Amino acid sequence: MSFTKDQLIEIIKKQAEDKDYFIEEDAYEYIKKYIDESQKEDGESFANARSMRNILEKAITNQATRIVNVPEKTKDILCLLKKEDFEKG
């Protein structure tokens, strides 16, 4: 099933919230750009929830690497996914 860009943004937002993560506002611009580029490359086959789950999982992995050396990990630090976490995809 194909989704619009706005629907895909809502899907990734919900997936993140279900895992107790919040996506930084700046990251959404990158995600939209990623969707646009991927839809151009992959056509309609890209626009699905699985694609959003995959980039979210990569961002979570990148976030873990980014914060590994942070001495005091607050809940805010542990739950926030930044633009850079998505860019490292």
mmCIF file of N, CA and C in Angstrom:
data_model
loop_
_atom_site.group_PDB
_atom_site.id
_atom_site.type_symbol
_atom_site.label_atom_id
_atom_site.label_comp_id
_atom_site.label_asym_id
_atom_site.label_seq_id
_atom_site.Cartn_x
_atom_site.Cartn_y
_atom_site.Cartn_z
ATOM 1 N N MET A 1 0.838 -1.183 0.000
ATOM 2 C CA MET A 1 0.000 0.000 0.000
ATOM 3 C C MET A 1 0.876 1.236 0.000
ATOM 4 N N SER A 2 0.582 2.185 -0.854
ATOM 5 C CA SER A 2 1.327 3.429 -0.921
ATOM 6 C C SER A 2 0.702 4.468 -0.004
ATOM 7 N N PHE A 3 1.565 5.261 0.608
ATOM 8 C CA PHE A 3 1.132 6.324 1.492
ATOM 9 C C PHE A 3 1.669 7.648 0.977
ATOM 10 N N THR A 4 1.024 8.735 1.358
ATOM 11 C CA THR A 4 1.537 10.055 1.040
ATOM 12 C C THR A 4 2.701 10.369 1.971
ATOM 13 N N LYS A 5 3.442 11.407 1.634
ATOM 14 C CA LYS A 5 4.564 11.817 2.486
ATOM 15 C C LYS A 5 4.062 12.161 3.891
ATOM 16 N N ASP A 6 2.957 12.889 3.986
ATOM 17 C CA ASP A 6 2.413 13.251 5.298
ATOM 18 C C ASP A 6 2.000 12.012 6.096
ATOM 19 N N GLN A 7 1.425 11.045 5.415
ATOM 20 C CA GLN A 7 1.052 9.803 6.105
ATOM 21 C C GLN A 7 2.286 9.059 6.593
ATOM 22 N N LEU A 8 3.342 9.044 5.787
ATOM 23 C CA LEU A 8 4.578 8.383 6.196
ATOM 24 C C LEU A 8 5.206 9.081 7.398
ATOM 25 N N ILE A 9 5.123 10.402 7.444
ATOM 26 C CA ILE A 9 5.629 11.150 8.599
ATOM 27 C C ILE A 9 4.836 10.774 9.841
ATOM 28 N N GLU A 10 3.532 10.686 9.713
ATOM 29 C CA GLU A 10 2.704 10.286 10.861
ATOM 30 C C GLU A 10 3.023 8.856 11.291
ATOM 31 N N ILE A 11 3.282 7.997 10.340
ATOM 32 C CA ILE A 11 3.616 6.606 10.648
ATOM 33 C C ILE A 11 4.920 6.538 11.445
ATOM 34 N N ILE A 12 5.967 7.237 10.985
ATOM 35 C CA ILE A 12 7.244 7.160 11.696
ATOM 36 C C ILE A 12 7.147 7.823 13.072
ATOM 37 N N LYS A 13 6.355 8.875 13.161
ATOM 38 C CA LYS A 13 6.144 9.543 14.446
ATOM 39 C C LYS A 13 5.481 8.576 15.430
ATOM 40 N N LYS A 14 4.461 7.871 14.973
ATOM 41 C CA LYS A 14 3.743 6.907 15.822
ATOM 42 C C LYS A 14 4.650 5.731 16.193
ATOM 43 N N GLN A 15 5.422 5.241 15.222
ATOM 44 C CA GLN A 15 6.340 4.140 15.505
ATOM 45 C C GLN A 15 7.355 4.551 16.572
ATOM 46 N N ALA A 16 7.872 5.769 16.469
ATOM 47 C CA ALA A 16 8.830 6.263 17.455
ATOM 48 C C ALA A 16 8.174 6.370 18.837
ATOM 49 N N GLU A 17 6.991 6.950 18.880
ATOM 50 C CA GLU A 17 6.282 7.091 20.153
ATOM 51 C C GLU A 17 5.976 5.746 20.783
ATOM 52 N N ASP A 18 5.636 4.762 19.965
ATOM 53 C CA ASP A 18 5.368 3.416 20.481
ATOM 54 C C ASP A 18 6.597 2.807 21.150
ATOM 55 N N LYS A 19 7.780 3.275 20.750
ATOM 56 C CA LYS A 19 9.030 2.785 21.338
ATOM 57 C C LYS A 19 9.575 3.773 22.380
ATOM 58 N N ASP A 20 8.758 4.752 22.763
ATOM 59 C CA ASP A 20 9.123 5.785 23.738
ATOM 60 C C ASP A 20 10.232 6.712 23.259
ATOM 61 N N TYR A 21 10.259 6.980 21.970
ATOM 62 C CA TYR A 21 11.193 7.942 21.389
ATOM 63 C C TYR A 21 10.412 9.123 20.853
ATOM 64 N N PHE A 22 11.098 10.255 20.812
ATOM 65 C CA PHE A 22 10.541 11.459 20.211
ATOM 66 C C PHE A 22 11.520 11.950 19.164
ATOM 67 N N ILE A 23 11.010 12.383 18.041
ATOM 68 C CA ILE A 23 11.857 12.835 16.944
ATOM 69 C C ILE A 23 11.947 14.358 16.987
ATOM 70 N N GLU A 24 13.184 14.853 17.001
ATOM 71 C CA GLU A 24 13.439 16.291 16.980
ATOM 72 C C GLU A 24 12.829 16.894 15.720
ATOM 73 N N GLU A 25 12.247 18.081 15.845
ATOM 74 C CA GLU A 25 11.576 18.726 14.715
ATOM 75 C C GLU A 25 12.479 18.853 13.490
ATOM 76 N N ASP A 26 13.751 19.201 13.687
ATOM 77 C CA ASP A 26 14.686 19.342 12.569
ATOM 78 C C ASP A 26 14.820 18.041 11.777
ATOM 79 N N ALA A 27 14.632 16.937 12.441
ATOM 80 C CA ALA A 27 14.793 15.635 11.782
ATOM 81 C C ALA A 27 13.695 15.396 10.747
ATOM 82 N N TYR A 28 12.530 15.987 10.943
ATOM 83 C CA TYR A 28 11.432 15.754 10.002
ATOM 84 C C TYR A 28 11.741 16.303 8.615
ATOM 85 N N GLU A 29 12.479 17.400 8.547
ATOM 86 C CA GLU A 29 12.867 17.931 7.240
ATOM 87 C C GLU A 29 13.761 16.927 6.514
ATOM 88 N N TYR A 30 14.681 16.318 7.255
ATOM 89 C CA TYR A 30 15.543 15.304 6.649
ATOM 90 C C TYR A 30 14.713 14.091 6.208
ATOM 91 N N ILE A 31 13.788 13.656 7.046
ATOM 92 C CA ILE A 31 12.958 12.492 6.721
ATOM 93 C C ILE A 31 12.130 12.761 5.460
ATOM 94 N N LYS A 32 11.584 13.961 5.345
ATOM 95 C CA LYS A 32 10.809 14.323 4.143
ATOM 96 C C LYS A 32 11.694 14.284 2.898
ATOM 97 N N LYS A 33 12.892 14.794 3.024
ATOM 98 C CA LYS A 33 13.845 14.772 1.901
ATOM 99 C C LYS A 33 14.187 13.325 1.543
ATOM 100 N N TYR A 34 14.395 12.508 2.550
ATOM 101 C CA TYR A 34 14.691 11.087 2.349
ATOM 102 C C TYR A 34 13.547 10.401 1.604
ATOM 103 N N ILE A 35 12.319 10.706 2.016
ATOM 104 C CA ILE A 35 11.141 10.114 1.359
ATOM 105 C C ILE A 35 11.109 10.535 -0.105
ATOM 106 N N ASP A 36 11.287 11.831 -0.359
ATOM 107 C CA ASP A 36 11.266 12.337 -1.741
ATOM 108 C C ASP A 36 12.309 11.638 -2.604
ATOM 109 N N GLU A 37 13.539 11.563 -2.099
ATOM 110 C CA GLU A 37 14.624 10.942 -2.867
ATOM 111 C C GLU A 37 14.379 9.455 -3.081
ATOM 112 N N SER A 38 13.893 8.800 -2.058
ATOM 113 C CA SER A 38 13.647 7.358 -2.163
ATOM 114 C C SER A 38 12.498 7.060 -3.122
ATOM 115 N N GLN A 39 11.481 7.901 -3.108
ATOM 116 C CA GLN A 39 10.361 7.689 -4.030
ATOM 117 C C GLN A 39 10.809 7.895 -5.476
ATOM 118 N N LYS A 40 11.733 8.824 -5.700
ATOM 119 C CA LYS A 40 12.263 9.030 -7.049
ATOM 120 C C LYS A 40 13.052 7.812 -7.505
ATOM 121 N N GLU A 41 13.872 7.265 -6.583
ATOM 122 C CA GLU A 41 14.717 6.115 -6.914
ATOM 123 C C GLU A 41 13.928 4.816 -7.022
ATOM 124 N N ASP A 42 13.049 4.595 -6.048
ATOM 125 C CA ASP A 42 12.354 3.307 -5.952
ATOM 126 C C ASP A 42 10.934 3.338 -6.490
ATOM 127 N N GLY A 43 10.443 4.503 -6.838
ATOM 128 C CA GLY A 43 9.070 4.607 -7.304
ATOM 129 C C GLY A 43 8.088 4.324 -6.187
ATOM 130 N N GLU A 44 6.964 3.843 -6.524
ATOM 131 C CA GLU A 44 5.901 3.591 -5.548
ATOM 132 C C GLU A 44 6.242 2.481 -4.558
ATOM 133 N N SER A 45 7.213 1.670 -4.862
ATOM 134 C CA SER A 45 7.553 0.573 -3.951
ATOM 135 C C SER A 45 8.112 1.074 -2.624
ATOM 136 N N PHE A 46 8.585 2.321 -2.587
ATOM 137 C CA PHE A 46 9.133 2.843 -1.337
ATOM 138 C C PHE A 46 8.056 3.186 -0.319
ATOM 139 N N ALA A 47 6.980 3.755 -0.745
ATOM 140 C CA ALA A 47 6.015 4.386 0.152
ATOM 141 C C ALA A 47 5.252 3.379 0.998
ATOM 142 N N ASN A 48 5.928 2.802 1.963
ATOM 143 C CA ASN A 48 5.245 1.894 2.866
ATOM 144 C C ASN A 48 5.777 2.026 4.283
ATOM 145 N N ALA A 49 5.021 1.519 5.224
ATOM 146 C CA ALA A 49 5.363 1.642 6.638
ATOM 147 C C ALA A 49 6.662 0.910 6.976
ATOM 148 N N ARG A 50 6.965 -0.149 6.269
ATOM 149 C CA ARG A 50 8.205 -0.886 6.526
ATOM 150 C C ARG A 50 9.431 -0.008 6.280
ATOM 151 N N SER A 51 9.377 0.807 5.255
ATOM 152 C CA SER A 51 10.478 1.727 4.974
ATOM 153 C C SER A 51 10.686 2.697 6.127
ATOM 154 N N MET A 52 9.604 3.169 6.710
ATOM 155 C CA MET A 52 9.705 4.083 7.846
ATOM 156 C C MET A 52 10.277 3.363 9.063
ATOM 157 N N ARG A 53 9.852 2.130 9.268
ATOM 158 C CA ARG A 53 10.381 1.363 10.399
ATOM 159 C C ARG A 53 11.880 1.140 10.241
ATOM 160 N N ASN A 54 12.312 0.872 9.020
ATOM 161 C CA ASN A 54 13.735 0.635 8.777
ATOM 162 C C ASN A 54 14.580 1.867 9.075
ATOM 163 N N ILE A 55 14.136 3.049 8.615
ATOM 164 C CA ILE A 55 14.954 4.232 8.895
ATOM 165 C C ILE A 55 14.885 4.618 10.366
ATOM 166 N N LEU A 56 13.764 4.323 11.022
ATOM 167 C CA LEU A 56 13.662 4.572 12.461
ATOM 168 C C LEU A 56 14.626 3.674 13.234
ATOM 169 N N GLU A 57 14.674 2.404 12.878
ATOM 170 C CA GLU A 57 15.574 1.478 13.567
ATOM 171 C C GLU A 57 17.033 1.880 13.383
ATOM 172 N N LYS A 58 17.390 2.337 12.187
ATOM 173 C CA LYS A 58 18.756 2.819 11.955
ATOM 174 C C LYS A 58 19.040 4.049 12.795
ATOM 175 N N ALA A 59 18.069 4.946 12.903
ATOM 176 C CA ALA A 59 18.242 6.153 13.708
ATOM 177 C C ALA A 59 18.425 5.804 15.185
ATOM 178 N N ILE A 60 17.690 4.828 15.677
ATOM 179 C CA ILE A 60 17.817 4.403 17.074
ATOM 180 C C ILE A 60 19.212 3.838 17.319
ATOM 181 N N THR A 61 19.710 3.049 16.385
ATOM 182 C CA THR A 61 21.069 2.511 16.497
ATOM 183 C C THR A 61 22.099 3.636 16.493
ATOM 184 N N ASN A 62 21.916 4.605 15.587
ATOM 185 C CA ASN A 62 22.835 5.746 15.516
ATOM 186 C C ASN A 62 22.774 6.595 16.781
ATOM 187 N N GLN A 63 21.581 6.737 17.338
ATOM 188 C CA GLN A 63 21.423 7.502 18.573
ATOM 189 C C GLN A 63 22.169 6.831 19.717
ATOM 190 N N ALA A 64 22.099 5.528 19.795
ATOM 191 C CA ALA A 64 22.804 4.792 20.847
ATOM 192 C C ALA A 64 24.316 5.018 20.746
ATOM 193 N N THR A 65 24.823 5.007 19.530
ATOM 194 C CA THR A 65 26.249 5.261 19.315
ATOM 195 C C THR A 65 26.596 6.701 19.701
ATOM 196 N N ARG A 66 25.720 7.632 19.361
ATOM 197 C CA ARG A 66 25.965 9.047 19.642
ATOM 198 C C ARG A 66 26.020 9.328 21.136
ATOM 199 N N ILE A 67 25.189 8.680 21.926
ATOM 200 C CA ILE A 67 25.113 9.001 23.349
ATOM 201 C C ILE A 67 25.907 8.068 24.252
ATOM 202 N N VAL A 68 26.596 7.109 23.677
ATOM 203 C CA VAL A 68 27.286 6.114 24.499
ATOM 204 C C VAL A 68 28.255 6.755 25.502
ATOM 205 N N ASN A 69 28.889 7.845 25.134
ATOM 206 C CA ASN A 69 29.863 8.476 26.025
ATOM 207 C C ASN A 69 29.312 9.664 26.807
ATOM 208 N N VAL A 70 28.014 9.888 26.731
ATOM 209 C CA VAL A 70 27.399 10.948 27.526
ATOM 210 C C VAL A 70 27.382 10.470 28.980
ATOM 211 N N PRO A 71 28.020 11.229 29.886
ATOM 212 C CA PRO A 71 28.150 10.742 31.268
ATOM 213 C C PRO A 71 26.812 10.586 32.001
ATOM 214 N N GLU A 72 25.935 11.563 31.905
ATOM 215 C CA GLU A 72 24.654 11.471 32.600
ATOM 216 C C GLU A 72 23.539 11.399 31.569
ATOM 217 N N LYS A 73 22.988 10.237 31.433
ATOM 218 C CA LYS A 73 21.944 10.012 30.436
ATOM 219 C C LYS A 73 20.571 10.217 31.077
ATOM 220 N N THR A 74 20.000 11.377 30.818
ATOM 221 C CA THR A 74 18.663 11.655 31.314
ATOM 222 C C THR A 74 17.640 10.995 30.392
ATOM 223 N N LYS A 75 16.411 10.962 30.844
ATOM 224 C CA LYS A 75 15.348 10.389 30.014
ATOM 225 C C LYS A 75 15.223 11.167 28.707
ATOM 226 N N ASP A 76 15.367 12.490 28.785
ATOM 227 C CA ASP A 76 15.291 13.308 27.570
ATOM 228 C C ASP A 76 16.370 12.918 26.568
ATOM 229 N N ILE A 77 17.566 12.688 27.031
ATOM 230 C CA ILE A 77 18.674 12.293 26.147
ATOM 231 C C ILE A 77 18.410 10.915 25.557
ATOM 232 N N LEU A 78 17.933 10.004 26.383
ATOM 233 C CA LEU A 78 17.694 8.632 25.938
ATOM 234 C C LEU A 78 16.528 8.503 24.965
ATOM 235 N N CYS A 79 15.594 9.430 25.020
ATOM 236 C CA CYS A 79 14.378 9.316 24.212
ATOM 237 C C CYS A 79 14.368 10.191 22.967
ATOM 238 N N LEU A 80 15.354 11.069 22.799
ATOM 239 C CA LEU A 80 15.337 12.018 21.696
ATOM 240 C C LEU A 80 16.160 11.524 20.511
ATOM 241 N N LEU A 81 15.526 11.481 19.353
ATOM 242 C CA LEU A 81 16.208 11.166 18.107
ATOM 243 C C LEU A 81 16.436 12.468 17.356
ATOM 244 N N LYS A 82 17.698 12.753 17.058
ATOM 245 C CA LYS A 82 18.062 13.997 16.393
ATOM 246 C C LYS A 82 18.228 13.787 14.896
ATOM 247 N N LYS A 83 18.282 14.897 14.198
ATOM 248 C CA LYS A 83 18.470 14.875 12.746
ATOM 249 C C LYS A 83 19.712 14.058 12.376
ATOM 250 N N GLU A 84 20.789 14.246 13.115
ATOM 251 C CA GLU A 84 22.030 13.538 12.816
ATOM 252 C C GLU A 84 21.877 12.020 12.942
ATOM 253 N N ASP A 85 20.965 11.567 13.775
ATOM 254 C CA ASP A 85 20.726 10.127 13.910
ATOM 255 C C ASP A 85 20.117 9.546 12.637
ATOM 256 N N PHE A 86 19.310 10.336 11.959
ATOM 257 C CA PHE A 86 18.707 9.900 10.707
ATOM 258 C C PHE A 86 19.671 10.070 9.537
ATOM 259 N N GLU A 87 20.470 11.107 9.576
ATOM 260 C CA GLU A 87 21.385 11.390 8.466
ATOM 261 C C GLU A 87 22.464 10.328 8.303
ATOM 262 N N LYS A 88 22.848 9.695 9.370
ATOM 263 C CA LYS A 88 23.895 8.680 9.306
ATOM 264 C C LYS A 88 23.424 7.388 8.671
ATOM 265 N N GLY A 89 22.086 7.282 8.486
ATOM 266 C CA GLY A 89 21.421 6.147 7.890
ATOM 267 C C GLY A 89 22.272 5.158 7.256
#
